[in-house]
Amino acid sequence: MSNTTITPQAAPNRRNTELMMLGFAVLVPMLAYANVGLAGDGSLPMGSLIKYGFGLGVFAGIAHLLVRKFAPYADPLLLPLATFLNGMGLMFINRLDLDIVKGIGLGGRHGTAAAGSQLMYSAIGIGLFVGIVVLLKDHRLLQRYTYTFMALALVLLVSPIPFPGDMYGAKIWIRLGPFNFQPGEFTKIVLTIFFAGYLMAKRDALALASRKVMGLYFPRGRDMGPIVVVWLLSILILVFERDLGTSLLFFGLFVVMLYVATERTSWLLFGLFMAIGGAVVVGTLEPHVHDRVAAWLDPLAAYNGSGSVQSEQLAQALFGYGTGGLLGTGLNQGHPTEIGFAARSDFILTTVGEELGLAGMMAIFMVYALLIERGLRTSLAARDPFGKLLAAGLSVTIALQVFVVAGGVTGLIPLTGMTMPFLAQGGSSVITNWALVAILIRISDTARRPAPPAGTFDPGAQVAPRRGSHASGRDGTPAGGTTPPQPSATPADGSSAPDPEALTVAGGVPSAPGGPPPGGSGTPPRPFVPPPNPGGGAPFGPPGQGGSGGPNP
Amino acid sequence: MNKPLRRVSVFCLILVAALMLRANWVQVVKADDYANNSHNKRAIYEKYSHPRGDFLVEGKPITSSVKTDDKQYEFLRKYEFGPMYAPVTGFISPFVGKNLLESIDDDILSGKDSRLFVRKVLDTVTNKGTRGGNVALTINAKAQEAAYNGLKDKTGAAVAIDPDTGKVLAMVSTPSYDPNVLAQNDRNAVAKAYDGLTLDTNKKRKTPDTNFDPKMPMDNRALRYTYAPGSTFKLITAAAALSTGQFKPDTVPTVPLSGGKLFYPNSNQFLPDSHPAECAGASLQKALELSCNTVFASVGQQVTQEKVKAQADAFGFNNFGKGSQNPLDIPSRAAMSVFPTGLDQGQLMRSSIGQDSVAATPLQMAMVVAGIANNGKVMKPYVVDELRAQNLSVLEKTQPQVAGEAITPEVAQMLQDMMKGVVDNGTGKSAQIPGVTVGGKTGTAQHGENNNKNPYAWFVSYAKGADGKKVAVAVVVEDSDAERNEISGSGLAGPIAKAIMEAVVKK
């Protein structure tokens, strides 16, 4: 099973597909804006159509151009899917703003519009996306900072504790003056990078040294340390931050990555039991979690006067789905603000269900499924274990988060305070998710890039001509696109910057993998393809390893 | 690592599939439960998202739906005549429910009725915008206005019925209220108005509700209040007597007077008369004209309790209305009028003149007169003539129904003549209308412990116009501010009855 599903040599450049799909991803929300306006006051909302619909399209277009240049072999669906979800999210937030600003359904309280700031955060997110695609030449650079990321993750995890909690008592916010952050969102990427780096180093010990009990391989006691630590950490999050969602997400993420790294099913079972055990104990002891479980078991108890369920949010959400039915009430014709202000954030899916009906819900779920599966496909295609683990972890993060949030607001599982990736209002969330997609784009670009035949380390002879033809076809103008960013990205490499005229040799003649200049991070004009053998001689590994062709961290 | 990766991919797909299944569960399987949950205000918003159908009186709407900027309650219900029609139509409010016809015919008015479905689809397809169906009332606009104007400064009720069909031509209860204040979109204003109008009897209240109008303006007195009918009940006692065949209008019943007074059995208490001298030895006809208590108390005893009760039941006592086997819905449900069983002789004497435990709604007394005026046949009263679709085509027309034959046509004729005598020569002169045959009966019903409260003034009557137009009316006025000795059926209630009758029979 070591074959990847994508044959390296046959991988086409799919940038035009991406552009076409991106067109759809921008067009559909724009039509939705028109729908909102026509259903409201009967006129086309040119302002929001241009500002939000077209505006996001412009940002996504810029992102596309830079992907075209810096990650030409990247998966063609990731960017359009993310743009579509972000665009639909903006559209829904803009539509909910209409009601929230007027105070409709909010018992006379008036809210402020959020679509503007969401657009700003989306722009920042796409900026970060672009930054990562342009600056992160190889995802394996991240591996170097495994333990730095661990420290960062710990700091981010405990940071909300001193701050006041939300209405459910969940402490997931850092509040600094006018700015609120949800560090949990950032943590998920940081933690995934750490897990990927850590498991890459330890996977052999975890996979091989085990005892067989009843046909299953169980880890040795001393190897159980890490999983116990993460488990405890999740429980602590649950107890101190009362955040069921983050707790579930991180623990689930770790167990899945552990399973992928070690290929040992026993880890899954082991993790499952630990998760259930922990959830049951905390669910019974911790009153906030207990409340949410009660609301999940009987959402309509909010109305029976027993006081066992305080919030009618979930009940109102269910009413919304029921009213929406198969086809929905139509955009701007439902009453999603019955849920309150949360309609724009945690409960945004309810607006989808009410106004676009089951049809809209299925479409949105399908888009998430596509995003997740494209991420996992990237993981399958990746040729280095770190990339595989990282891509798998990031994809599973999205999957778990979508499941936890959507499951919560549809009453499938107890409600947690998390946001639908890209769709919901929330700066931290949208920025983080764009960064996440950027890393996936980077990994998929590396994975799908045509590789030299195994064992050949002379790219100049075989790879360069084909690349050259791609480069010219891709960039349109000779050399213009290929070279200028290089100096800025790799200042140390200035001396070896290729001759702009030397199009056909742009692939790698100037610097063979074995010989980057001292300083390591210097890259050839074209990022080099790692050999199919994972970890073996990664040319852009950590400094000191680069080019030595050997040490597998 | 690819084998676990593929498994993880499947796992992620299962997660999404679980979400999809759940979405199907809440949006298809459970959708109707959730959509129609009483706490789901979206159902109410939906109702207000298109114009509600109207009530029609003589083909003209007395309500309307006004489009507002409100996104939740888009169409505002307007009651053009405010308190005048409130006892008929009731109210509908976004916040405090609905009652009477607004509640009973809600499916038609809101457009939910299945008979309106095809039209609704057509309207949607042709983008005309849907609206509710309409409810055409039997009310006579002029009669309603006359009744309301006569009662609006008093506390009381009036009902007018077409004797031939049972159509309710007027139904007024005062003090009334303006349903527009409950129909408005301002939740707080509605809550405040509703609180001021009603008594909250919720046992969970910590302090008793003191903020309410003690006259209960939202109660429909014409349908839901039972009053001692007083002397108007003498019509039923007379009907029972005439039906035995032993009495004729000119029969002089034997009254066991001693010293000019009629004492209760084994008691030194006696039954008073307002005209004791003329009542002594009066014929049945004369006794009705002067409203002699002694004569009718004795007649009741002679006819026997069973027959008086049977006669009352034939007109609808103990028979229709709330709590009986045969609820009287017009279509709003009326309270049951009562003539009890197991009375001793003293109670029978008082019951025969409409006191003691006898109780009747104004609607019931109008039915009695209507039965007499319709030659003995009591028609089932109704207030909804037709249910109409959005385009006013008739979906359903109420057919007049005979509720029962209370008396023979001969007895009915005798009673009509006797009632005419009351208006021509007796206590009911205030209801005379030149050129119109009018028969009536006054009543002044005592109530309260030891009759210490101001009595109820009753007037029941019928009128037959030259062109065959008929109307039967019952008016009751509760203790108004008048001096006690000025309260009489003739003085207070008679002119109101006259005005209603005039509105119907005069051109």
GROMACS .gro file of N, CA and C in nm, chain A residues 1 3 99 104-105 203 256 259-260 263 303 316 318-323 325-326 332 335 338 353-354 357-358 361-362 365 373 376 379-380 385 388 392 396 399 403 406-407 410-412, chain B residues 1-16 18-24 26-28 30-35 37-43 45-46 69-72:
model
  270
    1MET      N    1   0.082  -0.121   0.000
    1MET     CA    2   0.000   0.000   0.000
    1MET      C    3   0.084   0.125   0.000
    3ASN      N    4   0.206   0.258  -0.250
    3ASN     CA    5   0.182   0.338  -0.369
    3ASN      C    6   0.087   0.453  -0.338
   99ASP      N    7  -3.120   4.141   1.013
   99ASP     CA    8  -3.217   4.124   1.121
   99ASP      C    9  -3.159   4.170   1.255
  104ILE      N   10  -3.453   4.232   1.530
  104ILE     CA   11  -3.565   4.138   1.507
  104ILE      C   12  -3.535   4.005   1.575
  105GLY      N   13  -3.629   3.961   1.655
  105GLY     CA   14  -3.613   3.831   1.721
  105GLY      C   15  -3.521   3.835   1.840
  203ARG      N   16   0.730   0.700   1.634
  203ARG     CA   17   0.631   0.603   1.590
  203ARG      C   18   0.683   0.460   1.593
  256VAL      N   19  -0.629   0.973   1.649
  256VAL     CA   20  -0.629   0.940   1.507
  256VAL      C   21  -0.487   0.947   1.451
  259TYR      N   22  -0.288   0.657   1.557
  259TYR     CA   23  -0.326   0.539   1.480
  259TYR      C   24  -0.262   0.541   1.342
  260VAL      N   25  -0.265   0.658   1.279
  260VAL     CA   26  -0.206   0.667   1.145
  260VAL      C   27  -0.055   0.642   1.153
  263GLU      N   28  -0.012   0.254   1.291
  263GLU     CA   29  -0.093   0.152   1.227
  263GLU      C   30  -0.141   0.047   1.325
  303TYR      N   31  -3.893   2.442   2.783
  303TYR     CA   32  -4.025   2.505   2.792
  303TYR      C   33  -4.115   2.443   2.897
  316GLN      N   34  -3.483   2.619   1.974
  316GLN     CA   35  -3.511   2.713   1.865
  316GLN      C   36  -3.442   2.669   1.736
  318LEU      N   37  -3.380   2.359   1.651
  318LEU     CA   38  -3.458   2.247   1.596
  318LEU      C   39  -3.585   2.300   1.528
  319PHE      N   40  -3.649   2.400   1.589
  319PHE     CA   41  -3.767   2.460   1.526
  319PHE      C   42  -3.730   2.516   1.390
  320GLY      N   43  -3.613   2.577   1.384
  320GLY     CA   44  -3.566   2.633   1.258
  320GLY      C   45  -3.552   2.526   1.151
  321TYR      N   46  -3.489   2.414   1.187
  321TYR     CA   47  -3.473   2.305   1.088
  321TYR      C   48  -3.610   2.254   1.046
  322GLY      N   49  -3.697   2.237   1.146
  322GLY     CA   50  -3.830   2.183   1.115
  322GLY      C   51  -3.906   2.275   1.023
  323THR      N   52  -3.897   2.405   1.050
  323THR     CA   53  -3.966   2.502   0.966
  323THR      C   54  -3.906   2.504   0.826
  325GLY      N   55  -3.755   2.254   0.669
  325GLY     CA   56  -3.797   2.135   0.597
  325GLY      C   57  -3.705   2.100   0.482
  326LEU      N   58  -3.765   2.055   0.375
  326LEU     CA   59  -3.687   2.002   0.264
  326LEU      C   60  -3.615   2.112   0.185
  332ASN      N   61  -3.342   3.502   0.354
  332ASN     CA   62  -3.402   3.626   0.405
  332ASN      C   63  -3.552   3.612   0.425
  335HIS      N   64  -3.669   3.301   1.001
  335HIS     CA   65  -3.654   3.379   1.123
  335HIS      C   66  -3.541   3.321   1.209
  338GLU      N   67  -3.436   3.399   1.595
  338GLU     CA   68  -3.503   3.348   1.715
  338GLU      C   69  -3.401   3.285   1.809
  353GLY      N   70  -3.009   2.560   0.748
  353GLY     CA   71  -3.117   2.463   0.752
  353GLY      C   72  -3.253   2.527   0.737
  354GLU      N   73  -3.270   2.645   0.798
  354GLU     CA   74  -3.401   2.708   0.794
  354GLU      C   75  -3.430   2.770   0.657
  357GLY      N   76  -3.302   2.490   0.370
  357GLY     CA   77  -3.362   2.359   0.388
  357GLY      C   78  -3.261   2.246   0.393
  358LEU      N   79  -3.315   2.126   0.389
  358LEU     CA   80  -3.230   2.008   0.390
  358LEU      C   81  -3.137   2.009   0.269
  361MET      N   82  -2.841   2.213   0.354
  361MET     CA   83  -2.758   2.146   0.454
  361MET      C   84  -2.673   2.038   0.389
  362MET      N   85  -2.738   1.958   0.304
  362MET     CA   86  -2.665   1.848   0.240
  362MET      C   87  -2.553   1.906   0.154
  365PHE      N   88  -2.271   2.019   0.382
  365PHE     CA   89  -2.200   1.901   0.435
  365PHE      C   90  -2.113   1.838   0.327
  373GLU      N   91  -1.187   1.528   0.246
  373GLU     CA   92  -1.133   1.417   0.169
  373GLU      C   93  -1.020   1.463   0.077
  376LEU      N   94  -0.728   1.456   0.301
  376LEU     CA   95  -0.680   1.321   0.328
  376LEU      C   96  -0.613   1.261   0.204
  379SER      N   97  -0.281   1.376   0.201
  379SER     CA   98  -0.202   1.297   0.295
  379SER      C   99  -0.160   1.166   0.232
  380LEU      N  100  -0.251   1.102   0.160
  380LEU     CA  101  -0.218   0.976   0.093
  380LEU      C  102  -0.108   0.998  -0.010
  385PRO      N  103   0.669   1.108   0.574
  385PRO     CA  104   0.578   1.075   0.684
  385PRO      C  105   0.531   1.198   0.759
  388LYS      N  106   0.256   1.345   0.557
  388LYS     CA  107   0.139   1.259   0.566
  388LYS      C  108   0.065   1.282   0.696
  392ALA      N  109  -0.297   1.461   0.731
  392ALA     CA  110  -0.403   1.381   0.790
  392ALA      C  111  -0.458   1.451   0.914
  396VAL      N  112  -0.833   1.582   0.961
  396VAL     CA  113  -0.915   1.525   1.067
  396VAL      C  114  -0.963   1.635   1.162
  399ALA      N  115  -1.262   1.767   1.004
  399ALA     CA  116  -1.370   1.669   1.013
  399ALA      C  117  -1.429   1.667   1.153
  403PHE      N  118  -1.793   1.791   1.267
  403PHE     CA  119  -1.882   1.696   1.332
  403PHE      C  120  -1.929   1.747   1.468
  406ALA      N  121  -2.154   2.081   1.400
  406ALA     CA  122  -2.280   2.052   1.330
  406ALA      C  123  -2.360   1.950   1.409
  407GLY      N  124  -2.291   1.853   1.468
  407GLY     CA  125  -2.361   1.756   1.552
  407GLY      C  126  -2.424   1.825   1.672
  410THR      N  127  -2.732   2.039   1.561
  410THR     CA  128  -2.848   1.963   1.514
  410THR      C  129  -2.897   1.866   1.621
  411GLY      N  130  -2.832   1.871   1.737
  411GLY     CA  131  -2.879   1.786   1.847
  411GLY      C  132  -2.832   1.642   1.839
  412LEU      N  133  -2.730   1.615   1.754
  412LEU     CA  134  -2.679   1.478   1.744
  412LEU      C  135  -2.593   1.444   1.865
  554MET      N  136   0.180   0.394   0.596
  554MET     CA  137   0.077   0.471   0.667
  554MET      C  138  -0.052   0.481   0.588
  555ASN      N  139  -0.053   0.428   0.466
  555ASN     CA  140  -0.170   0.453   0.383
  555ASN      C  141  -0.291   0.373   0.423
  556LYS      N  142  -0.268   0.254   0.480
  556LYS     CA  143  -0.383   0.173   0.520
  556LYS      C  144  -0.463   0.245   0.629
  557PRO      N  145  -0.399   0.287   0.738
  557PRO     CA  146  -0.480   0.362   0.837
  557PRO      C  147  -0.536   0.490   0.779
  558LEU      N  148  -0.465   0.552   0.686
  558LEU     CA  149  -0.517   0.676   0.628
  558LEU      C  150  -0.648   0.652   0.554
  559ARG      N  151  -0.650   0.541   0.479
  559ARG     CA  152  -0.775   0.511   0.409
  559ARG      C  153  -0.887   0.485   0.507
  560ARG      N  154  -0.853   0.419   0.616
  560ARG     CA  155  -0.956   0.394   0.717
  560ARG      C  156  -1.003   0.525   0.780
  561VAL      N  157  -0.907   0.614   0.803
  561VAL     CA  158  -0.945   0.745   0.860
  561VAL      C  159  -1.036   0.820   0.763
  562SER      N  160  -1.006   0.807   0.632
  562SER     CA  161  -1.091   0.872   0.532
  562SER      C  162  -1.234   0.821   0.544
  563VAL      N  163  -1.245   0.689   0.555
  563VAL     CA  164  -1.380   0.631   0.568
  563VAL      C  165  -1.446   0.681   0.696
  564PHE      N  166  -1.366   0.686   0.803
  564PHE     CA  167  -1.419   0.734   0.931
  564PHE      C  168  -1.474   0.877   0.916
  565CYS      N  169  -1.397   0.963   0.847
  565CYS     CA  170  -1.442   1.101   0.829
  565CYS      C  171  -1.570   1.106   0.746
  566LEU      N  172  -1.578   1.020   0.647
  566LEU     CA  173  -1.700   1.016   0.567
  566LEU      C  174  -1.818   0.970   0.652
  567ILE      N  175  -1.791   0.878   0.744
  567ILE     CA  176  -1.899   0.831   0.832
  567ILE      C  177  -1.946   0.946   0.921
  568LEU      N  178  -1.850   1.026   0.968
  568LEU     CA  179  -1.890   1.141   1.049
  568LEU      C  180  -1.984   1.232   0.971
  569VAL      N  181  -1.945   1.263   0.845
  569VAL     CA  182  -2.029   1.352   0.765
  569VAL      C  183  -2.162   1.284   0.734
  571ALA      N  184  -2.316   1.077   0.920
  571ALA     CA  185  -2.398   1.085   1.041
  571ALA      C  186  -2.468   1.220   1.049
  572LEU      N  187  -2.393   1.325   1.014
  572LEU     CA  188  -2.453   1.459   1.014
  572LEU      C  189  -2.566   1.467   0.912
  573MET      N  190  -2.543   1.406   0.796
  573MET     CA  191  -2.646   1.411   0.692
  573MET      C  192  -2.771   1.336   0.737
  574LEU      N  193  -2.750   1.221   0.800
  574LEU     CA  194  -2.865   1.145   0.849
  574LEU      C  195  -2.941   1.226   0.953
  575ARG      N  196  -2.863   1.290   1.039
  575ARG     CA  197  -2.928   1.370   1.143
  575ARG      C  198  -3.008   1.485   1.081
  576ALA      N  199  -2.950   1.547   0.978
  576ALA     CA  200  -3.021   1.657   0.912
  576ALA      C  201  -3.152   1.605   0.852
  577ASN      N  202  -3.149   1.486   0.794
  577ASN     CA  203  -3.272   1.428   0.741
  577ASN      C  204  -3.373   1.403   0.852
  579VAL      N  205  -3.403   1.566   1.147
  579VAL     CA  206  -3.467   1.687   1.202
  579VAL      C  207  -3.544   1.765   1.095
  580GLN      N  208  -3.507   1.752   0.970
  580GLN     CA  209  -3.571   1.837   0.868
  580GLN      C  210  -3.678   1.765   0.788
  581VAL      N  211  -3.683   1.635   0.800
  581VAL     CA  212  -3.788   1.563   0.729
  581VAL      C  213  -3.876   1.486   0.826
  583LYS      N  214  -3.885   1.468   1.166
  583LYS     CA  215  -3.941   1.541   1.279
  583LYS      C  216  -3.985   1.682   1.241
  584ALA      N  217  -3.977   1.714   1.113
  584ALA     CA  218  -3.997   1.853   1.072
  584ALA      C  219  -4.131   1.908   1.117
  585ASP      N  220  -4.239   1.832   1.096
  585ASP     CA  221  -4.371   1.885   1.130
  585ASP      C  222  -4.386   1.906   1.279
  586ASP      N  223  -4.332   1.811   1.358
  586ASP     CA  224  -4.336   1.827   1.504
  586ASP      C  225  -4.274   1.959   1.545
  587TYR      N  226  -4.156   1.984   1.491
  587TYR     CA  227  -4.084   2.105   1.529
  587TYR      C  228  -4.153   2.229   1.473
  588ALA      N  229  -4.195   2.220   1.348
  588ALA     CA  230  -4.254   2.337   1.283
  588ALA      C  231  -4.382   2.379   1.354
  590ASN      N  232  -4.462   2.310   1.671
  590ASN     CA  233  -4.451   2.322   1.817
  590ASN      C  234  -4.505   2.458   1.861
  591SER      N  235  -4.576   2.456   1.973
  591SER     CA  236  -4.641   2.580   2.016
  591SER      C  237  -4.539   2.687   2.055
  592HIS      N  238  -4.416   2.646   2.083
  592HIS     CA  239  -4.314   2.744   2.119
  592HIS      C  240  -4.237   2.796   1.998
  593ASN      N  241  -4.269   2.742   1.883
  593ASN     CA  242  -4.201   2.785   1.761
  593ASN      C  243  -4.274   2.906   1.704
  594LYS      N  244  -4.220   3.022   1.729
  594LYS     CA  245  -4.289   3.143   1.686
  594LYS      C  246  -4.291   3.157   1.535
  595ARG      N  247  -4.208   3.079   1.469
  595ARG     CA  248  -4.204   3.090   1.322
  595ARG      C  249  -4.341   3.058   1.262
  596ALA      N  250  -4.415   2.968   1.329
  596ALA     CA  251  -4.548   2.936   1.278
  596ALA      C  252  -4.637   3.061   1.285
  598TYR      N  253  -4.522   3.374   1.284
  598TYR     CA  254  -4.470   3.469   1.184
  598TYR      C  255  -4.525   3.434   1.046
  599GLU      N  256  -4.530   3.304   1.020
  599GLU     CA  257  -4.578   3.257   0.890
  599GLU      C  258  -4.723   3.304   0.870
  622ASP      N  259  -4.386   4.738   0.829
  622ASP     CA  260  -4.243   4.712   0.807
  622ASP      C  261  -4.192   4.600   0.895
  623ASP      N  262  -4.276   4.555   0.986
  623ASP     CA  263  -4.233   4.454   1.081
  623ASP      C  264  -4.203   4.324   1.006
  624LYS      N  265  -4.086   4.269   1.030
  624LYS     CA  266  -4.048   4.150   0.956
  624LYS      C  267  -4.110   4.023   1.013
  625GLN      N  268  -4.144   4.029   1.141
  625GLN     CA  269  -4.200   3.910   1.204
  625GLN      C  270  -4.352   3.907   1.191
   0.00000   0.00000   0.00000
